[in-house]
Amino acid sequence: VEWGWLTKSELFLVMEFFRSPNVVQMLKERGPLSTAEVVKIFLPVCGALKYAHSQGVFHSNMKLSKIYVSNLKAHPVVKISDFGLTDKLVRSLGWIKATLRTRDQYGDPLTTSPEYWQGEERTAVSDIYVIGCAMYHALTGVPVFESKRTMETIAAHIYTAPPPMPAKADIPQSMRDIVERCLKKQPEERFQTIDELTAALEAV
């Protein structure tokens, strides 16, 4: 909501403060979320990302710990944190050298799309993969891929088919199909726009 200079060489950012739990905290307290709850959360997530994409901003690192939810039972308010806007701001001021990072520092092994780890640019379709990872985690209580070794997790995103969601879980086939499509290895096999994904979630 505000930014400025502390000194000639230090920037500050002022951001909204909110007390609501993130989705990881919700999972720890109550276990996997229902399909209805996931739809309630991820419809506004899709809306937020659609707007971000229209501004040329891609998240690419949106795990459940960066999604905060209040009033889930009625009319949820959903907030997404950490769009990397600090980097975008500093780069816009010409401080490119100060913000160069390695690729593994930008992406998160639990959620980042396979094509990103292969050196391609972030796109709306790569964010759709990230949404698929987050929905899978919310519905099952576990990440799609998780290994003690970071490189093994990254390799799984690139080469390994996602484990099927538990058959006993009360997840309708329509929701399973959405998550499966979001997690396709080839970008052209996923939903191609946030609007397509939103329409599918609304149908559930």
Coordinates of C-alpha atoms in Angstrom, one line a residue:
V1 CA 0.0 0.0 0.0
E2 CA 3.0 2.3 0.2
W3 CA 6.8 2.2 -0.4
G4 CA 9.6 4.7 -0.1
W5 CA 13.2 5.2 0.9
L6 CA 14.6 4.6 4.5
T7 CA 18.0 5.8 3.4
K8 CA 19.6 6.5 0.0
S9 CA 20.2 2.8 -0.4
E10 CA 17.4 1.1 1.5
L11 CA 13.7 0.7 0.4
F12 CA 10.7 0.0 2.6
L13 CA 7.4 -1.6 1.7
V14 CA 4.1 -1.3 3.7
M15 CA 1.7 -4.2 3.2
E16 CA -1.7 -5.2 4.6
F17 CA -1.6 -7.0 7.9
F18 CA -4.0 -9.9 8.4
R19 CA -4.4 -12.5 11.1
S20 CA -6.2 -15.2 9.1
P21 CA -4.6 -18.7 9.0
N22 CA -3.0 -19.9 5.9
V23 CA -4.2 -23.1 4.3
V24 CA -1.3 -25.2 5.6
Q25 CA -2.3 -24.2 9.2
M26 CA -5.9 -25.1 8.3
L27 CA -4.7 -28.6 7.2
K28 CA -2.7 -29.1 10.4
E29 CA -5.8 -28.3 12.5
R30 CA -8.5 -30.2 10.5
G31 CA -6.9 -32.4 7.9
P32 CA -7.7 -32.3 4.1
L33 CA -10.3 -29.8 3.0
S34 CA -13.6 -30.8 1.3
T35 CA -14.2 -30.2 -2.4
A36 CA -16.7 -27.5 -1.6
E37 CA -14.1 -25.7 0.6
V38 CA -11.4 -26.0 -2.0
V39 CA -13.7 -24.5 -4.7
K40 CA -14.6 -21.7 -2.3
I41 CA -10.9 -20.9 -1.8
F42 CA -9.6 -21.4 -5.3
L43 CA -12.2 -19.4 -7.2
P44 CA -11.0 -16.2 -5.7
V45 CA -7.4 -17.4 -6.1
C46 CA -8.1 -17.7 -9.8
G47 CA -9.6 -14.3 -9.9
A48 CA -6.6 -12.8 -8.2
L49 CA -4.2 -14.5 -10.6
K50 CA -6.2 -13.5 -13.6
Y51 CA -5.8 -9.9 -12.6
A52 CA -2.1 -10.4 -11.8
H53 CA -1.6 -11.9 -15.3
S54 CA -3.3 -9.0 -16.9
Q55 CA -0.6 -6.8 -15.3
G56 CA 2.2 -9.0 -16.5
V57 CA 2.8 -10.6 -13.1
F58 CA 3.1 -14.4 -12.6
H59 CA 3.3 -16.0 -9.2
S60 CA 4.9 -19.4 -10.0
N61 CA 5.5 -20.1 -6.3
M62 CA 2.1 -20.2 -4.8
K63 CA 2.1 -23.0 -2.2
L64 CA -0.6 -23.3 0.5
S65 CA 1.4 -21.4 3.1
K66 CA 1.0 -18.3 0.9
I67 CA -2.8 -18.5 0.7
Y68 CA -4.7 -17.0 3.7
V69 CA -8.4 -17.5 4.3
S70 CA -10.9 -16.0 6.7
N71 CA -14.7 -16.7 7.0
L72 CA -14.5 -19.9 5.0
K73 CA -17.9 -21.2 6.1
A74 CA -19.8 -18.3 4.8
H75 CA -18.2 -15.8 2.4
P76 CA -14.5 -16.4 2.4
V77 CA -12.0 -13.7 2.0
V78 CA -8.8 -15.1 0.4
K79 CA -5.4 -13.4 0.2
I80 CA -2.4 -14.5 -1.7
S81 CA 1.0 -13.4 -0.5
D82 CA 4.5 -13.2 -2.0
F83 CA 4.2 -12.3 -5.7
G84 CA 7.8 -11.3 -5.8
L85 CA 6.8 -7.7 -6.2
T86 CA 9.8 -6.5 -4.2
D87 CA 12.0 -7.8 -7.1
K88 CA 9.7 -6.2 -9.6
L89 CA 9.9 -2.8 -7.9
V90 CA 13.6 -2.9 -7.4
R91 CA 14.2 -3.9 -11.0
S92 CA 12.0 -1.1 -12.1
L93 CA 14.3 1.3 -10.3
G94 CA 17.3 -0.1 -12.3
W95 CA 18.8 -2.2 -9.5
I96 CA 19.0 -5.3 -11.6
K97 CA 22.4 -6.5 -10.2
A98 CA 21.0 -6.4 -6.7
T99 CA 18.1 -8.7 -7.4
L100 CA 19.6 -11.4 -9.7
R101 CA 18.9 -14.8 -8.2
T102 CA 19.4 -18.4 -9.2
R103 CA 16.4 -20.2 -10.5
D104 CA 16.2 -22.6 -7.5
Q105 CA 15.8 -19.5 -5.2
Y106 CA 12.9 -18.2 -7.3
G107 CA 10.9 -21.4 -7.6
D108 CA 9.6 -23.7 -4.8
P109 CA 10.3 -27.4 -5.4
L110 CA 6.9 -28.4 -4.1
T111 CA 4.9 -26.3 -6.6
T112 CA 6.8 -24.9 -9.5
S113 CA 5.9 -26.1 -13.0
P114 CA 8.1 -28.5 -14.9
E115 CA 8.8 -26.2 -17.8
Y116 CA 10.1 -23.5 -15.4
W117 CA 12.7 -25.8 -14.1
Q118 CA 13.7 -26.5 -17.7
G119 CA 14.6 -22.9 -18.2
E120 CA 11.4 -21.5 -19.8
E121 CA 9.7 -18.3 -18.8
R122 CA 6.7 -18.1 -16.4
T123 CA 3.3 -17.9 -18.1
A124 CA -0.4 -18.1 -17.1
V125 CA -0.3 -21.9 -18.0
S126 CA 2.7 -22.4 -15.6
D127 CA 0.6 -20.7 -12.9
I128 CA -2.2 -23.2 -13.7
Y129 CA 0.2 -26.0 -12.9
V130 CA 0.9 -24.3 -9.6
I131 CA -2.8 -24.0 -8.8
G132 CA -3.1 -27.7 -9.5
C133 CA -0.3 -28.5 -7.0
A134 CA -2.0 -26.4 -4.4
M135 CA -5.4 -27.9 -4.9
Y136 CA -4.0 -31.4 -4.8
H137 CA -2.3 -30.6 -1.5
A138 CA -5.5 -29.1 0.0
L139 CA -7.7 -32.0 -1.0
T140 CA -5.3 -34.8 0.1
G141 CA -3.3 -33.2 2.9
V142 CA 0.0 -34.0 1.2
P143 CA 2.0 -32.3 -1.6
V144 CA 2.0 -33.8 -5.1
F145 CA 5.7 -34.6 -4.8
E146 CA 7.9 -34.3 -1.8
S147 CA 11.4 -35.8 -1.3
K148 CA 14.1 -35.2 1.3
R149 CA 16.3 -34.1 -1.6
T150 CA 15.3 -31.0 -3.5
M151 CA 16.5 -32.2 -6.9
E152 CA 14.5 -35.4 -6.6
T153 CA 11.3 -33.3 -6.0
I154 CA 12.1 -31.1 -9.0
A155 CA 12.8 -34.2 -11.2
A156 CA 9.5 -35.7 -10.2
H157 CA 7.7 -32.5 -11.4
I158 CA 9.4 -32.9 -14.7
Y159 CA 9.3 -36.7 -15.3
T160 CA 6.9 -38.4 -12.9
A161 CA 3.1 -38.7 -13.1
P162 CA 1.3 -37.4 -10.1
P163 CA 0.2 -40.0 -7.6
P164 CA -3.6 -40.6 -7.9
M165 CA -5.6 -39.0 -5.1
P166 CA -6.8 -41.6 -2.6
A167 CA -9.7 -43.6 -3.9
K168 CA -11.4 -43.5 -0.5
A169 CA -11.3 -39.7 -0.3
D170 CA -14.6 -38.0 -0.9
I171 CA -13.5 -36.1 -4.0
P172 CA -15.9 -36.2 -7.0
Q173 CA -14.5 -37.3 -10.3
S174 CA -15.1 -33.9 -11.8
M175 CA -12.7 -32.4 -9.2
R176 CA -10.1 -35.1 -9.8
D177 CA -10.3 -34.4 -13.5
I178 CA -9.6 -30.7 -13.0
V179 CA -6.6 -31.3 -10.8
E180 CA -5.3 -34.0 -13.1
R181 CA -5.6 -31.6 -16.1
C182 CA -3.8 -28.8 -14.2
L183 CA -0.9 -31.1 -13.5
K184 CA -0.2 -32.3 -17.0
K185 CA 3.5 -32.2 -17.8
Q186 CA 2.9 -30.6 -21.2
P187 CA 1.6 -27.0 -20.9
E188 CA -0.6 -27.4 -24.0
E189 CA -2.5 -30.2 -22.2
R190 CA -3.6 -28.0 -19.3
F191 CA -6.3 -25.4 -19.1
Q192 CA -5.0 -22.6 -21.3
T193 CA -6.5 -19.7 -19.4
I194 CA -7.6 -18.9 -15.9
D195 CA -11.1 -18.4 -17.3
E196 CA -11.2 -22.0 -18.5
L197 CA -10.1 -23.3 -15.0
T198 CA -12.6 -21.0 -13.3
A199 CA -15.5 -22.3 -15.4
A200 CA -14.5 -25.9 -14.6
L201 CA -14.4 -25.1 -10.8
E202 CA -17.8 -23.3 -11.0
A203 CA -19.3 -26.4 -12.7
V204 CA -18.1 -28.6 -9.7

